[in-house]
XYZ file of C-alpha atoms in Angstrom:
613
model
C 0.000 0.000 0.000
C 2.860 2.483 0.558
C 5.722 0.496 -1.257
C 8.431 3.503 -0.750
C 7.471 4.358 2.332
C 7.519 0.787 3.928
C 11.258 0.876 3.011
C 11.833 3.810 5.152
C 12.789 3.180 8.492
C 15.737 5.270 9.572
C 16.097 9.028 8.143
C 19.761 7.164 6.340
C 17.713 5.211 4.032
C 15.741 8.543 3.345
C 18.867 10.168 2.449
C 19.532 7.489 0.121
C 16.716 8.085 -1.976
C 17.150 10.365 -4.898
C 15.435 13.291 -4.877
C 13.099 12.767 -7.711
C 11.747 9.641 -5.185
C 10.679 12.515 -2.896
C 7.474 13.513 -3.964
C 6.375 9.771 -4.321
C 6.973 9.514 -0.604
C 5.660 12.740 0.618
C 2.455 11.334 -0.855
C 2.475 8.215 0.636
C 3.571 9.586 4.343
C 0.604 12.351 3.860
C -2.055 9.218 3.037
C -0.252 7.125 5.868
C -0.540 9.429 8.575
C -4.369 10.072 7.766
C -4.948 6.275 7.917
C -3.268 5.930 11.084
C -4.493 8.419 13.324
C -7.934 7.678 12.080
C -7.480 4.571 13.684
C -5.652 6.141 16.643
C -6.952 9.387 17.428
C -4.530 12.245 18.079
C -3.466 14.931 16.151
C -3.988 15.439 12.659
C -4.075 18.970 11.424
C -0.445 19.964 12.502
C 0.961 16.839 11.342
C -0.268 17.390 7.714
C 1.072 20.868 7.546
C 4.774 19.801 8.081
C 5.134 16.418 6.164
C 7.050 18.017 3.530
C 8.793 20.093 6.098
C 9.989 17.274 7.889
C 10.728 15.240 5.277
C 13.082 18.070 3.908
C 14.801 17.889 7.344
C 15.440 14.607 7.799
C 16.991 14.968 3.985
C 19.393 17.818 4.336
C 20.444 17.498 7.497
C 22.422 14.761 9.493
C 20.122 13.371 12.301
C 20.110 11.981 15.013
C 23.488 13.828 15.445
C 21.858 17.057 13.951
C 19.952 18.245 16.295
C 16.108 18.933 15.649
C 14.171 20.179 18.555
C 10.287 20.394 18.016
C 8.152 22.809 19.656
C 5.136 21.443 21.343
C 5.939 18.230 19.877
C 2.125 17.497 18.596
C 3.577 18.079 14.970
C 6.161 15.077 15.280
C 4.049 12.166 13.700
C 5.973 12.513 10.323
C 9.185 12.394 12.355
C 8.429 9.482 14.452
C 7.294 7.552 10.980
C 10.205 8.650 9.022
C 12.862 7.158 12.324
C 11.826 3.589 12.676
C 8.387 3.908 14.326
C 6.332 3.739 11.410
C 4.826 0.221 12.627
C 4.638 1.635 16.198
C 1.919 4.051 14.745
C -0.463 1.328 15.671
C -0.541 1.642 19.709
C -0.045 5.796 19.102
C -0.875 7.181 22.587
C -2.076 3.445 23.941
C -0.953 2.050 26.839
C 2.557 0.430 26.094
C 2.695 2.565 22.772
C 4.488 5.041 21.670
C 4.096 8.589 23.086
C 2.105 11.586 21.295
C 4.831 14.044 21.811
C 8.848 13.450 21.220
C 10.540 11.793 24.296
C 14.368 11.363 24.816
C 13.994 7.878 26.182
C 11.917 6.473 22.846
C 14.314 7.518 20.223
C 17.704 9.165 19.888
C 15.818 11.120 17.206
C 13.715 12.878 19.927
C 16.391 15.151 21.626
C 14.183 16.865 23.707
C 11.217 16.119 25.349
C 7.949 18.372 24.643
C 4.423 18.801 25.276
C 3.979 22.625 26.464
C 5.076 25.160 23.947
C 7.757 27.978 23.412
C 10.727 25.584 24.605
C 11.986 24.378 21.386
C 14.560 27.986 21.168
C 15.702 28.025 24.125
C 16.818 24.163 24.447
C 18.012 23.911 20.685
C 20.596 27.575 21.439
C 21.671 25.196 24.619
C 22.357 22.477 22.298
C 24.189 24.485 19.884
C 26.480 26.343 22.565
C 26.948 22.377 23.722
C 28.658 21.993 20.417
C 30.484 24.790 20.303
C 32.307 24.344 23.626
C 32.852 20.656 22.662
C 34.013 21.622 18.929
C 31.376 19.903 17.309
C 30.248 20.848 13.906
C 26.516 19.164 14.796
C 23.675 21.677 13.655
C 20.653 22.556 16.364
C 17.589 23.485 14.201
C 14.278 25.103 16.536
C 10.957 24.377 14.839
C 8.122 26.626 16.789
C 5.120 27.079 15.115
C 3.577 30.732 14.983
C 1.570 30.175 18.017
C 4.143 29.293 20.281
C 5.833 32.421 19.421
C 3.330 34.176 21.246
C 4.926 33.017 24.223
C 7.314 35.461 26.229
C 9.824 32.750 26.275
C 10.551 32.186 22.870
C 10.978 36.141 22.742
C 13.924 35.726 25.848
C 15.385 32.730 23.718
C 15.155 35.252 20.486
C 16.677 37.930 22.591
C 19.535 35.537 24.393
C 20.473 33.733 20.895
C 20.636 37.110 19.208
C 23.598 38.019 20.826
C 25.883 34.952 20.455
C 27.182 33.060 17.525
C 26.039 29.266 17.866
C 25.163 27.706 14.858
C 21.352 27.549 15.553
C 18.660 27.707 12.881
C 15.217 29.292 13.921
C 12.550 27.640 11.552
C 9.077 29.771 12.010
C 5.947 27.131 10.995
C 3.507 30.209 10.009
C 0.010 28.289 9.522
C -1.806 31.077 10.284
C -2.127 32.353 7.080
C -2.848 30.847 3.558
C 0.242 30.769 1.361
C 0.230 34.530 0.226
C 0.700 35.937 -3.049
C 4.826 37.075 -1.820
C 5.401 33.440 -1.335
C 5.519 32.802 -4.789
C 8.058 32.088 -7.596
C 10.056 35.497 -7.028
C 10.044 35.056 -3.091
C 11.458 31.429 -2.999
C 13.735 32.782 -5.591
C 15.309 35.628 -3.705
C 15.069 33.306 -0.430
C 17.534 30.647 -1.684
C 19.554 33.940 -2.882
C 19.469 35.307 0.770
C 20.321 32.020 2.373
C 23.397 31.388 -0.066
C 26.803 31.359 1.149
C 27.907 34.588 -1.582
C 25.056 36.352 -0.370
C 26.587 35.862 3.344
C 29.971 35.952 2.827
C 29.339 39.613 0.986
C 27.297 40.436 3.669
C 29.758 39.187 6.409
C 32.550 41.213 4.450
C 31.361 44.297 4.088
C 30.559 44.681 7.954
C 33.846 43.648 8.708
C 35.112 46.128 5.522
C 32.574 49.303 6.826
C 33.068 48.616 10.638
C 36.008 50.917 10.582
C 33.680 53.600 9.196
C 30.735 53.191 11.434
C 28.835 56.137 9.407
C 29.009 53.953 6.401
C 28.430 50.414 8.051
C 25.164 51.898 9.560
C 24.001 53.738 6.225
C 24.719 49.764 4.496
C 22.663 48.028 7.294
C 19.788 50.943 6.421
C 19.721 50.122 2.739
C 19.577 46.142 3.689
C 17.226 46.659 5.916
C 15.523 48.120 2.832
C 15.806 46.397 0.309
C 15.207 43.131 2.689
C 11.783 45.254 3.896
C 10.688 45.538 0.476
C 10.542 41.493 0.243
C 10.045 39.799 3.499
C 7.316 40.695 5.447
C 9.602 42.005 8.485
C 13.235 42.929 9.977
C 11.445 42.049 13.171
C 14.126 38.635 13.486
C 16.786 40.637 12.301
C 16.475 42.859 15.204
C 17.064 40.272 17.329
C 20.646 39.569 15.425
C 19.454 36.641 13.311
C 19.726 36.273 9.463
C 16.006 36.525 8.252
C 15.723 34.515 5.222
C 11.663 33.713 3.793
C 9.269 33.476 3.791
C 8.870 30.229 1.481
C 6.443 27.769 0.846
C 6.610 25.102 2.891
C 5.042 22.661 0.700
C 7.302 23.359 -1.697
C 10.124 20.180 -1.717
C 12.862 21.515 -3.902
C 12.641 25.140 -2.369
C 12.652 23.652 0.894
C 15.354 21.272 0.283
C 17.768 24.078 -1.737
C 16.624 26.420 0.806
C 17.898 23.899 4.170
C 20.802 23.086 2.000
C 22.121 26.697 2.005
C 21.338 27.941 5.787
C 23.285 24.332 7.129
C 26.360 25.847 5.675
C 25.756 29.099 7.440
C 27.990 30.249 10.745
C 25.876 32.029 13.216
C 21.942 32.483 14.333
C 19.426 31.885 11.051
C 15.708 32.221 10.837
C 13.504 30.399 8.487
C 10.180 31.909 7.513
C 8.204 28.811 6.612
C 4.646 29.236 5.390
C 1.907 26.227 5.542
C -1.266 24.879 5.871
C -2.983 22.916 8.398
C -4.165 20.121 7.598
C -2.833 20.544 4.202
C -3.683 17.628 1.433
C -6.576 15.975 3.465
C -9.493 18.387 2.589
C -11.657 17.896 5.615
C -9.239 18.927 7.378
C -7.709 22.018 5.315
C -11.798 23.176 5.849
C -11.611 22.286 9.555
C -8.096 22.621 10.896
C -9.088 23.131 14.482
C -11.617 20.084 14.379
C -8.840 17.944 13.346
C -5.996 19.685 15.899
C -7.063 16.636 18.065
C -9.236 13.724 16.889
C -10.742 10.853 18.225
C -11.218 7.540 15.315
C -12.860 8.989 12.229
C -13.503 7.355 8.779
C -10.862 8.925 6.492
C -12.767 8.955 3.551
C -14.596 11.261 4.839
C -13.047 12.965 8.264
C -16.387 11.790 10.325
C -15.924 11.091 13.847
C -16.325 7.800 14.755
C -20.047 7.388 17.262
C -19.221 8.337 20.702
C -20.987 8.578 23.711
C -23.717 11.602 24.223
C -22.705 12.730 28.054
C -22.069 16.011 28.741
C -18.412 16.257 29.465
C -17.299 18.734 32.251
C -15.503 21.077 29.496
C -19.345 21.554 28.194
C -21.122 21.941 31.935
C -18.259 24.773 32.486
C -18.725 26.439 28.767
C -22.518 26.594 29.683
C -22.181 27.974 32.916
C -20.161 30.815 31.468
C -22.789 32.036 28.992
C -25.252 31.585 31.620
C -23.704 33.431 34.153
C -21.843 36.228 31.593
C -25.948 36.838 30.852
C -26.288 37.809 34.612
C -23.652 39.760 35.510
C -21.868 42.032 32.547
C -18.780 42.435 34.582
C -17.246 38.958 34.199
C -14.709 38.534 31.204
C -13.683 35.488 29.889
C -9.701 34.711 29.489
C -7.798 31.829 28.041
C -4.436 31.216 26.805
C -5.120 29.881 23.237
C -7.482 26.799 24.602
C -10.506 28.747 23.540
C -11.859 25.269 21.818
C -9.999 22.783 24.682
C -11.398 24.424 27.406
C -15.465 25.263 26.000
C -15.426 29.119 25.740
C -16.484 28.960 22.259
C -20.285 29.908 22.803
C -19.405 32.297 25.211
C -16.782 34.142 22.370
C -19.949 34.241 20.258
C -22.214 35.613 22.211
C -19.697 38.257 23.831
C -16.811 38.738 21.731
C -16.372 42.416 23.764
C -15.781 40.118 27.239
C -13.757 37.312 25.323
C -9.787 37.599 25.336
C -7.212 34.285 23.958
C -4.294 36.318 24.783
C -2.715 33.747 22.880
C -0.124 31.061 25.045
C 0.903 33.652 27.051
C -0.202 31.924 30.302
C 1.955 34.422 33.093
C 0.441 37.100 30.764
C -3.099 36.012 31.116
C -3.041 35.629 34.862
C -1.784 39.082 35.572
C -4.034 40.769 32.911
C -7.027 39.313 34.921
C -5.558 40.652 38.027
C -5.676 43.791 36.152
C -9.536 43.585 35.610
C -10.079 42.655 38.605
C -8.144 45.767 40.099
C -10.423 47.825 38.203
C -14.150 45.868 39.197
C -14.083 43.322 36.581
C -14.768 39.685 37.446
C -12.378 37.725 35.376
C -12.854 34.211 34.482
C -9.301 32.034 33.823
C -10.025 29.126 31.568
C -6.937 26.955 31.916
C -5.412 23.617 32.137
C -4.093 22.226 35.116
C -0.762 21.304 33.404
C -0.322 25.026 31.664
C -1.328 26.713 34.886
C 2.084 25.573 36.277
C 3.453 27.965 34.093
C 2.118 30.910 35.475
C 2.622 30.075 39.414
C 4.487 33.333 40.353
C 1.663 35.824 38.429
C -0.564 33.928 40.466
C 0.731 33.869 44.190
C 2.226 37.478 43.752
C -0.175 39.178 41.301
C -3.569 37.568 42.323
C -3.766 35.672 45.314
C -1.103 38.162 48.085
C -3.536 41.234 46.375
C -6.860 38.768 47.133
C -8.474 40.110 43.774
C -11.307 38.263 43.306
C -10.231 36.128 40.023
C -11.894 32.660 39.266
C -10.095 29.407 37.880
C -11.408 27.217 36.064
C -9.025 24.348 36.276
C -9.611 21.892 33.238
C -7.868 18.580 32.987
C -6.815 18.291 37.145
C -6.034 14.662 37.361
C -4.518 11.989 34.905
C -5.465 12.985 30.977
C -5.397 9.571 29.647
C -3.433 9.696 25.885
C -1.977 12.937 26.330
C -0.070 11.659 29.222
C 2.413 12.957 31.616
C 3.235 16.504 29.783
C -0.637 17.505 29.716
C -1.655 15.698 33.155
C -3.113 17.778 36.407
C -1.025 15.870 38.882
C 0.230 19.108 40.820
C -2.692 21.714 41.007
C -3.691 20.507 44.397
C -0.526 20.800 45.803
C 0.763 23.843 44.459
C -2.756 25.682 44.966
C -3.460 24.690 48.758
C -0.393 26.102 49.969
C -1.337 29.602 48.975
C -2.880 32.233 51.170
C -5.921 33.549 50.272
C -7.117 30.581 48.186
C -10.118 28.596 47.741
C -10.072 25.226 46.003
C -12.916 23.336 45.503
C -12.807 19.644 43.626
C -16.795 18.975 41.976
C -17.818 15.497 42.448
C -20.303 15.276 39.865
C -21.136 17.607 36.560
C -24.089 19.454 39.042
C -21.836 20.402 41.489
C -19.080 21.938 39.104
C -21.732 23.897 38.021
C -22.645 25.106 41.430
C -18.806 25.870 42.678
C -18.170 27.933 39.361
C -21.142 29.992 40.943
C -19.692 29.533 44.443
C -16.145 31.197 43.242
C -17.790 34.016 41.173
C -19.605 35.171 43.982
C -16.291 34.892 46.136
C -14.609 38.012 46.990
C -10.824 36.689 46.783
C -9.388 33.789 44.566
C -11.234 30.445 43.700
C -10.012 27.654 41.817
C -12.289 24.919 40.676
C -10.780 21.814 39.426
C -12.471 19.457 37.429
C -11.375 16.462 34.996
C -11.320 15.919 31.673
C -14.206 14.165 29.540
C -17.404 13.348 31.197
C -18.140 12.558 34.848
C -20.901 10.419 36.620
C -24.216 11.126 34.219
C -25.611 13.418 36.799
C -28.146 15.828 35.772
C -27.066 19.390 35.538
C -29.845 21.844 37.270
C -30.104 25.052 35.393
C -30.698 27.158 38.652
C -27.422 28.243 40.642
C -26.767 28.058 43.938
C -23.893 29.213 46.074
C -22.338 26.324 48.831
C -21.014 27.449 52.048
C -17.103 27.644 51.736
C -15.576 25.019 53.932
C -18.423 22.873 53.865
C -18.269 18.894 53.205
C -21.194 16.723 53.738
C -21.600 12.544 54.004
C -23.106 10.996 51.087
C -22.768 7.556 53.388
C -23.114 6.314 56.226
C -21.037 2.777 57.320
C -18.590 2.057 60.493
C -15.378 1.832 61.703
C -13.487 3.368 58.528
C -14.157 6.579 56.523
C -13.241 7.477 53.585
C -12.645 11.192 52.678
C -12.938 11.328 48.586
C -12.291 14.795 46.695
C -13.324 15.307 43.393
C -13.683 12.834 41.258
C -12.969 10.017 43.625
C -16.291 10.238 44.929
C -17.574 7.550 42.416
C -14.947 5.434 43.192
C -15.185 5.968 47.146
C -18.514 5.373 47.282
C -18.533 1.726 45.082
C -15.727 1.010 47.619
C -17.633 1.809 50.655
C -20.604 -0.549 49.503
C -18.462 -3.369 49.330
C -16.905 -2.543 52.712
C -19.626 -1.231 54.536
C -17.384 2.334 54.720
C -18.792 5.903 55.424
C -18.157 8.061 52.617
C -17.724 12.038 52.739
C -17.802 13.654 49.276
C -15.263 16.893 51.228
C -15.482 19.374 48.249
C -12.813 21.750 49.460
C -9.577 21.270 50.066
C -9.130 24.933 51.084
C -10.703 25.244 53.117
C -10.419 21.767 54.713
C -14.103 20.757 56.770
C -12.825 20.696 59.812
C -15.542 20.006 61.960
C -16.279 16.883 59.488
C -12.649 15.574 59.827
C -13.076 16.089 63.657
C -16.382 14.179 63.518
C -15.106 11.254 61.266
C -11.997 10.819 63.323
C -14.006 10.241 66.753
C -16.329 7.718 65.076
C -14.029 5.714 63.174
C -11.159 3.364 63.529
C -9.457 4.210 59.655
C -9.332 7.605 57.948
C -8.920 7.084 54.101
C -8.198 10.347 51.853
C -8.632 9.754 47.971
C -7.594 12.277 45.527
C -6.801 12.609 41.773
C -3.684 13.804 42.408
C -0.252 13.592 43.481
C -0.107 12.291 47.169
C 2.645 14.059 48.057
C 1.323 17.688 49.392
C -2.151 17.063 48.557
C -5.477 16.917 49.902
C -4.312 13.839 52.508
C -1.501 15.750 53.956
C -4.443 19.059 54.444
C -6.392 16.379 56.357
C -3.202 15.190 58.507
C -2.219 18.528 59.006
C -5.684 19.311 60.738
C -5.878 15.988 62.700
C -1.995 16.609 63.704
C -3.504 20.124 65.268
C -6.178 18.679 66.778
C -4.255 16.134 68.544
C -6.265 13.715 66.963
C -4.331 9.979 66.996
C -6.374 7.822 64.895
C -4.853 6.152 61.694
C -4.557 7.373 58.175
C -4.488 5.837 54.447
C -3.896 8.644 51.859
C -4.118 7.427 48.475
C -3.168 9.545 45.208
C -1.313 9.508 42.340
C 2.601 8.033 43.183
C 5.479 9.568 43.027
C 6.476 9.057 39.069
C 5.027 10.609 36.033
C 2.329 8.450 35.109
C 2.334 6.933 31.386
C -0.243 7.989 29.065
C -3.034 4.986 28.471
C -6.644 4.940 28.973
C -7.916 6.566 32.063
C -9.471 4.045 33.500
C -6.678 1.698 32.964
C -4.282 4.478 34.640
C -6.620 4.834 37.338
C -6.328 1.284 38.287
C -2.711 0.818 37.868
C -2.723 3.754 40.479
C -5.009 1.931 42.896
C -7.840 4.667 42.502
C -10.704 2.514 41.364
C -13.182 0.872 43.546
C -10.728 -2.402 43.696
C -7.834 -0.443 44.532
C -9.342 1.576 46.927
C -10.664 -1.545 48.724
C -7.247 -3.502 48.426
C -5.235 -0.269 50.443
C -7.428 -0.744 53.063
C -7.168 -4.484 53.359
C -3.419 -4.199 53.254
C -3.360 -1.362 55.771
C -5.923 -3.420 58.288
C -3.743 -6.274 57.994
């Protein structure tokens, strides 16, 4: 079915191939990766914008020991095909399987580990200042795609690389834009002119020539800056001290190939404008490129998703609750840092575009601009992931929660994410958020009561995080009226003896199947800050075993709150505190991940026997 591409299996036997082979096996890695990941699920759109990209890569330069870094890393599918994981494409994401982002220890092709954005400058200048102090010729090459260069840190590694000499290459993804009418014949032409090595070496000389006669050197760099203004869209990157060459068309094989071939014989910082197109050659996806950013199975013949189930998934309770309550009170504004699709605000960008703001991923950003609404009598809304939140810890201790500005979080994906794994999990967010003055977290049990705590932070005068999981939760129905709970407040969904167990979140469902079987009381706690304390003090006196069970890591979570309150209450009565372990968790199902963790019903129940015993 793909008789060149089957004989692929280690970026050497692409080199081999001559170049007029190369379109033959763009084709077939374009029809490949559609087939797979509609078996697979994952992501789609990204991947079909850089197969030629990739392919031209792997071609010119010498990897593994050429270094390419990817940004993100959920445009890596043609990579991990085209270096001996083509056949691994099968168990994509699966428990066992491969990963969906580029990890060090599953190929010496993957050099560095991704899954958050904006890293790929930074660690490719460190790997190219590696090779200079070791003498190495070895290229680094940075792909970041044009949203990650929204991100203040690819600006600092712009800013730091800029002013030394390593051998890095910058290449810019733009898919933001359709290929233009500059990148055309005349633009690729004068782009493999500006990346050749006269064109450098002229422009190299005559610094060194007019640096004696700094008048004249800065009346030269003028007229560059010129004529280079007059066809590339900006000097922006040359600013920064890199070589701007583009932009080209970066489905274009033999510009892209002549193009690489120049720059890797270039001495000092280069940037590559590369234009493409989401989802490019797969037309359901060039219509649709944020439909197919992440896919579950679909029939490729036709990009339909595969049936599904019909609950209402926590993302959706949250996205209605926001349009709902945006209809009552005109001061709330709605922020997210480019996960205006991930995290359900696009009804509410509809319906309010004037209270809507994707500051782009610019997550430090984000949490400090809501601080400033909230300075000023807004109430801003945070729409976030648990994982990208950690990116933004210092805005939020010393911008939001030491000023108590009343700013609400609404914490998507807390807990284990299933196929994304470890780089997009919520392990952390109840460690790193309890520990803050002035905080209130609160962990819904059930789709009704997330509803009800984003209603219980909005009408909180200080910070409140709500953090819920991803995909659906229990079936419960969702009641359209909203009603504020009492801060602080747990309550016992049932009633058993001699052991209790404490469940937050999510691990209510769990708890309680466990507490059937054991004959257990069960208290659904809501709050981890703050704790119930008059519910811990009344559990502890009545029972011989205090269980705490939390979607997240055990260390510093919820079960250390509740020993930390029965420590100061003198209290000296046993505790089990189950969570996730210490080690990033692989990516899998989530039920399957839940169980290897011990947080289903069985697991739950096992603990306890062991700790009885």
């Amino acid at each position: 079915m793909y008789p060149l591409l089957d004989t692929i299996n280690s970026p050497d036997q692409l080199r081999a191939l001559e170049r007029k082979q190369l379109p033959e096996l763009v084709e077939q890695l374009r029809a490949f990766l559609i087939d797979s990941v509609s078996q697979t699920g994952g992501h789609l759109s990204s991947n079909l914008g850089v197969v030629e990209l990739t392919t031209a890569l792997h071609y010119v330069f010498n990897t593994p020991d050429d270094r390419l870094v990817w940004d993100v890393g959920h445009q890596t599918y043609p990579h991990k095909i085209l270096t001996g994981r083509r056949k691994a494409m099968t168990q994509l994401r699966k428990e066992g399987g491969i990963a969906g982002f580029p990890r060090r220890s599953e190929s010496e092709y993957d050099t560095f580990g991704t899954g958050h954005s904006s890293t790929s400058i930074s660690a490719a200048l460190g790997m190219a200042i590696a090779a200079q102090r070791s003498g190495s010729e070895r290229r680094a090459v940075a792909i970041i795609g044009d949203g990650a260069m929204t991100a203040g840190m690819a600006f600092e590694a712009l800013n730091n690389a800029g002013a030394m000499d390593a051998n890095l290459l910058v290449i810019l993804n733009d898919n933001d834009m359709s290929i233009s009418p500059n990148v055309g014949a005349l633009q690729n032409y004068l782009a493999r002119l500006l990346s050749g090595r006269f064109y450098d070496s002229v422009r190299r000389s005559g610094e060194k020539v007019l640096g004696v006669v700094p008048p004249i050197l800065e009346l030269a760099k003028r007229a560059e800056e010129h004529v280079k203004g007059m066809m590339t869209p900006s000097t922006l990157f040359e600013e920064f001290g890199f070589n701007y060459i583009g932009p080209i068309d970066g489905h274009d094989l033999d510009v892209l190939i002549a193009t690489l071939s120049n720059i890797r014989q270039l001495k000092g910082p280069q940037f590559l404008h590369v234009v493409t197109q989401k989802g490019h050659g797969y037309q359901p996806a060039e219509d649709n490129p944020g439909k197919f950013h992440g896919v579950g199975k679909f029939d490729p013949s036709n990009g339909h998703a595969m049936a599904g189930g019909g609950s209402k998934t926590y993302t959706q309770v949250f996205g209605e609750w926001l349009v709902d309550m945006a209809a009552l009170d005109e001061r709330l504004i709605g922020i997210t840092p480019a996960m205006s699709d991930g995290s359900g605000l696009n009804e509410f960008a509809e319906k309010y575009p004037e209270r809507f703001f994707d500051v782009g991923i610019a997550e430090q950003h984000a949490l400090t601009f809501a601080a400033g609404l909230a300075c000023d009598g807004m109430k801003p809304v945070v729409a976030i992931y648990s994982t990208f939140l950690q990116r933004a810890y210092d805005q939020l201790i010393h911008d939001i929660a030491l000023q108590n500005l009343p700013v609400v979080f609404a914490i998507d994906r807390a807990g284990l994410v299933g196929a994304d794994g470890p780089t997009h999990a919520g392990s952390f967010d109840i460690s790193y958020l309890r520990c803050i003055p002035n905080m209130v977290v609160m962990t819904p049990a059930d789709e009704n009561e997330c509803r009800q705590m984003l209603y219980t932070a909005f009408q909180h005068d200080g910070p409140a995080a709500v953090r819920y999981p991803r995909g659906c939760g229990s079936g419960v129905a969702v009641v359209k009226s909203m009603q504020a709970l009492t801060i602080g407040r747990g309550e016992i969904r049932r009633k058993g003896r001699k052991i209790a167990i404490l469940a937050f979140g999510s691990m209510l469902t769990p708890a309680m199947q466990a507490g059937e079987k054991i004959d257990a009381t069960v208290a659904n706690m809501r709050f981890v800050k703050p704790l119930d304390i008059a519910l811990i003090t009344q559990l502890a006196a009545e029972h011989d075993l205090l269980v705490t069970v939390e979607e997240n890591a055990v260390m510093g979570g919820a079960g250390t709150a509740v020993m930390e309150v029965l420590q100061g209450l003198g209290a000296d009565i046993p505790m089990l505190c189950l969570g996730l372990p210490d080690r990033f968790i692989e990516h899998g199902t989530h039920e399957t991940m839940l169980a290897d963790c011990g947080l289903n019903a069985d697991g739950i129940i096992a603990a306890i026997e062991k700790k009885l015993t």
